[in-house]
Coordinates of C-alpha atoms in Angstrom, one line a residue:
X1 CA -87.1 -113.4 -63.4
X2 CA -83.8 -114.6 -64.8
X3 CA -85.4 -117.9 -65.8
X4 CA -87.5 -116.1 -68.4
X5 CA -84.3 -115.5 -70.4
X6 CA -83.4 -119.2 -70.7
X7 CA -84.9 -119.9 -74.1
X8 CA -83.5 -116.7 -75.7
X9 CA -80.0 -117.3 -74.3
X10 CA -80.1 -121.0 -75.4
X11 CA -81.0 -119.9 -78.9
X12 CA -78.1 -117.3 -79.0
X13 CA -75.6 -119.9 -77.9
X14 CA -76.9 -122.5 -80.4
X15 CA -76.8 -120.1 -83.3
X16 CA -73.3 -118.8 -82.4
X17 CA -71.7 -122.3 -82.2
X18 CA -68.5 -123.0 -80.2
X19 CA -68.6 -124.0 -76.6
X20 CA -70.0 -121.7 -73.9
X21 CA -70.2 -121.4 -70.1
X22 CA -72.8 -118.9 -68.8
X23 CA -73.6 -118.0 -65.2
X24 CA -76.1 -115.2 -64.2
X25 CA -77.1 -114.4 -60.6
X26 CA -79.4 -111.8 -59.1
X27 CA -77.5 -110.8 -56.1
X28 CA -80.7 -109.6 -54.3
X29 CA -82.9 -112.7 -54.8
X30 CA -80.2 -115.3 -55.3
X31 CA -81.9 -116.5 -58.4
X32 CA -79.4 -118.1 -60.9
X33 CA -79.5 -119.1 -64.6
X34 CA -76.6 -121.1 -66.0
X35 CA -75.4 -123.1 -69.0
X36 CA -72.4 -125.4 -68.7
X37 CA -71.4 -123.3 -65.7
X38 CA -68.9 -125.9 -64.4
X39 CA -67.0 -126.5 -67.6
X40 CA -63.4 -125.3 -67.5
X41 CA -62.1 -122.7 -70.0
X42 CA -58.7 -121.3 -70.5
X43 CA -58.8 -118.3 -68.2
X44 CA -57.0 -115.6 -70.4
X45 CA -57.3 -112.2 -68.6
X46 CA -60.3 -112.9 -66.4
X47 CA -57.8 -114.5 -64.0
X48 CA -56.7 -111.0 -63.3
X49 CA -59.7 -110.4 -61.0
X50 CA -58.7 -113.1 -58.4
X51 CA -55.1 -111.8 -58.8
X52 CA -56.4 -108.3 -57.7
X53 CA -58.1 -110.0 -54.8
X54 CA -54.9 -111.6 -53.7
X55 CA -53.1 -108.3 -53.9
X56 CA -55.7 -106.6 -51.7
X57 CA -55.5 -109.6 -49.2
X58 CA -51.8 -109.1 -48.9
X59 CA -52.3 -105.3 -48.4
X60 CA -54.8 -106.0 -45.7
X61 CA -52.3 -108.4 -44.0
X62 CA -49.8 -105.6 -43.9
X63 CA -47.3 -107.2 -46.4
X64 CA -47.1 -103.9 -48.4
X65 CA -49.3 -100.9 -49.1
X66 CA -51.2 -99.8 -52.1
X67 CA -48.8 -96.8 -52.1
X68 CA -45.8 -99.0 -52.1
X69 CA -43.6 -98.5 -55.2
X70 CA -42.2 -101.1 -57.5
X71 CA -39.5 -100.5 -60.1
X72 CA -40.2 -101.6 -63.6
X73 CA -37.5 -103.9 -65.0
X74 CA -36.7 -104.7 -68.6
X75 CA -37.2 -108.4 -67.9
X76 CA -40.7 -107.7 -66.6
X77 CA -42.0 -106.3 -69.9
X78 CA -44.1 -108.6 -72.0
X79 CA -46.3 -108.2 -75.0
X80 CA -50.1 -108.2 -75.4
X81 CA -52.3 -105.6 -73.8
X82 CA -51.1 -102.7 -71.7
X83 CA -48.9 -99.7 -71.6
X84 CA -46.1 -100.8 -69.3
X85 CA -44.4 -102.8 -72.1
X86 CA -43.7 -99.4 -73.7
X87 CA -42.6 -97.5 -70.5
X88 CA -39.0 -96.9 -69.4
X89 CA -37.4 -99.6 -67.3
X90 CA -36.4 -98.0 -64.0
X91 CA -39.6 -96.1 -63.7
X92 CA -41.5 -96.6 -60.5
X93 CA -45.2 -97.6 -60.2
X94 CA -47.4 -97.9 -57.1
X95 CA -49.2 -101.2 -56.4
X96 CA -52.4 -99.2 -56.8
X97 CA -51.3 -98.1 -60.3
X98 CA -50.3 -101.7 -61.3
X99 CA -53.6 -103.1 -60.1
X100 CA -55.5 -100.4 -62.0
X101 CA -53.6 -101.0 -65.2
X102 CA -54.0 -104.8 -64.8
X103 CA -57.8 -104.4 -64.6
X104 CA -58.9 -101.5 -66.8
X105 CA -56.3 -102.0 -69.6
X106 CA -55.6 -105.7 -69.0
X107 CA -51.9 -104.8 -68.8
X108 CA -49.9 -108.1 -68.8
X109 CA -46.7 -106.6 -67.6
X110 CA -48.5 -105.1 -64.5
X111 CA -50.1 -108.5 -64.0
X112 CA -46.8 -110.4 -64.0
X113 CA -45.2 -107.9 -61.6
X114 CA -48.1 -108.4 -59.2
X115 CA -47.9 -112.2 -59.5
X116 CA -44.2 -112.0 -58.5
X117 CA -45.2 -109.6 -55.6
X118 CA -47.8 -111.9 -54.0
X119 CA -46.8 -115.3 -55.2
X120 CA -48.9 -118.1 -56.7
X121 CA -50.0 -119.5 -53.4
X122 CA -51.6 -116.2 -52.4
X123 CA -53.6 -116.2 -55.7
X124 CA -54.7 -119.7 -55.1
X125 CA -55.7 -118.8 -51.6
X126 CA -57.8 -115.9 -52.8
X127 CA -59.5 -118.3 -55.3
X128 CA -60.2 -120.9 -52.6
X129 CA -61.6 -118.2 -50.2
X130 CA -64.2 -117.2 -52.8
X131 CA -65.3 -120.7 -53.8
X132 CA -63.5 -120.9 -57.1
X133 CA -63.3 -124.7 -56.5
X134 CA -63.1 -125.8 -60.1
X135 CA -60.6 -123.2 -61.3
X136 CA -56.8 -123.3 -61.4
X137 CA -53.9 -120.9 -61.4
X138 CA -50.4 -121.8 -62.5
X139 CA -48.6 -119.4 -64.8
X140 CA -47.8 -115.7 -65.6
X141 CA -49.3 -114.2 -68.7
X142 CA -47.5 -114.1 -72.1
X143 CA -44.8 -116.4 -70.7
X144 CA -44.9 -120.1 -71.5
X145 CA -42.5 -122.2 -69.4
X146 CA -40.6 -125.1 -71.1
X147 CA -42.3 -127.5 -68.7
X148 CA -45.9 -126.5 -68.2
X149 CA -47.2 -127.5 -64.8
X150 CA -50.8 -126.7 -65.8
X151 CA -52.9 -124.0 -67.4
X152 CA -54.9 -121.2 -65.8
X153 CA -58.5 -122.3 -66.0
X154 CA -61.8 -121.0 -64.8
X155 CA -65.5 -121.8 -64.9
X156 CA -68.4 -119.4 -65.3
X157 CA -69.9 -120.5 -61.9
X158 CA -66.5 -119.9 -60.1
X159 CA -66.3 -116.4 -61.6
X160 CA -69.8 -115.8 -60.4
X161 CA -68.9 -116.9 -57.0
X162 CA -65.9 -114.6 -56.9
X163 CA -67.9 -111.6 -58.0
X164 CA -70.6 -112.4 -55.4
X165 CA -68.0 -112.3 -52.6
X166 CA -66.7 -108.9 -53.9
X167 CA -70.2 -107.5 -54.3
X168 CA -71.3 -108.5 -50.8
X169 CA -68.1 -107.6 -49.0
X170 CA -67.5 -111.2 -47.9
X171 CA -63.8 -111.5 -48.6
X172 CA -60.9 -109.6 -47.0
X173 CA -62.9 -106.6 -45.8
X174 CA -65.8 -104.5 -46.8
X175 CA -63.5 -101.6 -47.7
X176 CA -61.2 -103.8 -49.8
X177 CA -64.2 -105.1 -51.8
X178 CA -65.5 -101.5 -52.3
X179 CA -62.1 -100.5 -53.7
X180 CA -61.9 -103.5 -56.0
X181 CA -65.4 -102.9 -57.4
X182 CA -64.5 -99.3 -57.9
X183 CA -61.5 -100.3 -60.1
X184 CA -63.7 -102.8 -62.1
X185 CA -66.2 -100.0 -62.8
X186 CA -63.4 -98.0 -64.5
X187 CA -62.9 -100.8 -67.1
X188 CA -62.0 -99.5 -70.6
X189 CA -62.8 -102.7 -72.5
X190 CA -66.6 -102.4 -73.0
X191 CA -67.1 -104.2 -76.4
X192 CA -68.9 -107.3 -75.0
X193 CA -71.6 -107.6 -72.4
X194 CA -72.4 -103.8 -72.2
X195 CA -71.9 -103.1 -76.0
X196 CA -75.6 -102.6 -76.6
X197 CA -76.4 -100.8 -73.4
X198 CA -77.7 -97.2 -73.8
X199 CA -75.6 -94.2 -72.7
X200 CA -75.6 -94.3 -68.9
X201 CA -75.7 -90.5 -68.4
X202 CA -78.9 -89.0 -67.1
X203 CA -78.7 -85.8 -69.2
X204 CA -78.4 -83.5 -66.2
X205 CA -75.0 -82.6 -64.8
X206 CA -74.5 -84.4 -61.5
X207 CA -77.3 -86.9 -62.0
X208 CA -76.7 -90.5 -61.1
X209 CA -75.8 -92.9 -64.0
X210 CA -78.7 -95.1 -65.3
X211 CA -76.4 -98.1 -64.9
X212 CA -72.9 -99.1 -64.0
X213 CA -70.9 -102.2 -64.9
X214 CA -67.9 -103.5 -63.1
X215 CA -66.2 -106.0 -65.4
X216 CA -63.2 -107.7 -66.8
X217 CA -62.7 -109.2 -70.3
X218 CA -60.3 -111.9 -71.5
X219 CA -59.2 -112.9 -75.0
X220 CA -56.7 -115.1 -76.7
X221 CA -57.1 -117.0 -80.1
X222 CA -60.6 -118.5 -80.2
X223 CA -61.1 -117.7 -76.5
X224 CA -63.4 -114.7 -75.7
X225 CA -64.7 -113.9 -72.2
X226 CA -66.5 -111.2 -70.2
X227 CA -67.5 -111.2 -66.6
X228 CA -69.0 -108.5 -64.4
X229 CA -71.7 -107.0 -62.2
X230 CA -74.4 -104.9 -63.7
X231 CA -75.8 -102.3 -61.3
X232 CA -79.1 -101.0 -62.6
X233 CA -82.0 -99.3 -60.9
X234 CA -81.7 -100.8 -57.4
X235 CA -80.6 -104.2 -58.6
X236 CA -77.2 -106.0 -59.0
X237 CA -76.8 -109.0 -61.2
X238 CA -73.6 -110.9 -62.1
X239 CA -73.1 -111.9 -65.8
X240 CA -70.3 -114.3 -66.6
X241 CA -70.0 -115.5 -70.2
X242 CA -67.1 -117.7 -71.4
X243 CA -66.5 -118.9 -75.0
X244 CA -64.0 -121.2 -76.8
X245 CA -63.9 -122.3 -80.4
X246 CA -65.1 -119.1 -82.1
X247 CA -63.3 -116.3 -83.8
X248 CA -63.5 -113.2 -81.6
X249 CA -66.0 -111.2 -83.7
X250 CA -68.9 -113.7 -83.6
X251 CA -68.2 -114.5 -80.0
X252 CA -68.3 -110.8 -79.0
X253 CA -71.6 -110.4 -80.9
X254 CA -73.2 -113.3 -79.0
X255 CA -71.9 -112.0 -75.7
X256 CA -73.3 -108.6 -76.4
X257 CA -76.7 -110.0 -77.2
X258 CA -76.8 -111.9 -73.9
X259 CA -75.8 -108.6 -72.1
X260 CA -78.6 -106.7 -73.8
X261 CA -81.2 -109.4 -72.8
X262 CA -80.2 -109.0 -69.1
X263 CA -80.1 -105.3 -69.3
X264 CA -83.6 -105.1 -70.8
X265 CA -85.0 -107.5 -68.3
X266 CA -83.8 -105.4 -65.3
X267 CA -84.4 -102.0 -67.0

């Protein structure tokens, strides 16, 4: 089924230019379709998904609770995406709030607070536990150390592996995975893979949505990513698309075309 999309996706990637990593997987049949799936890309904000997994692993281990409160400090506040950079230092936020802001608004301040909370080794352990074997985590976001140990890097296949673990309840606990998927479904950045999807509502109050998408985007200069799980009819398919070398607008347009191809195939 997915293999039928190979010529169309190859054409989109060739016409767009730049470098691409693509990984698609039907989570029911196990069928995969991939292009340069093991090439490393600067992670940008898609690294926030394994950071979320690390936080939930530490919650499950009893290190703290989702309801635990953390005080926002002035030195925590960094630029880029998110609202916490504009909030009052001294205000308190629960771990649950911080994770939600990190995912649905891509809040960099929330992300860095959570990195400090769990530590780099916990994030690396979460990546290892979900077979992100070719990916790397080193640094906080929006903060460049004077001596860079390494860069946060991911591959499309590794992101697909991570999503498979979440979608099948195979990491931490079934309940933890259910909660993380629920957060990803609340994503507010929907300008890429699902851009051309039709309105999900059924037209009748209380009816089930026609589709749901649990995703996370990532962007810096000439880096444009989206990764997620499309739930449509009774199917679930992971879609991970990474780009480097293009301005954001043409990259987003190409990613949206790939998303629509997958949607139409399963719809």
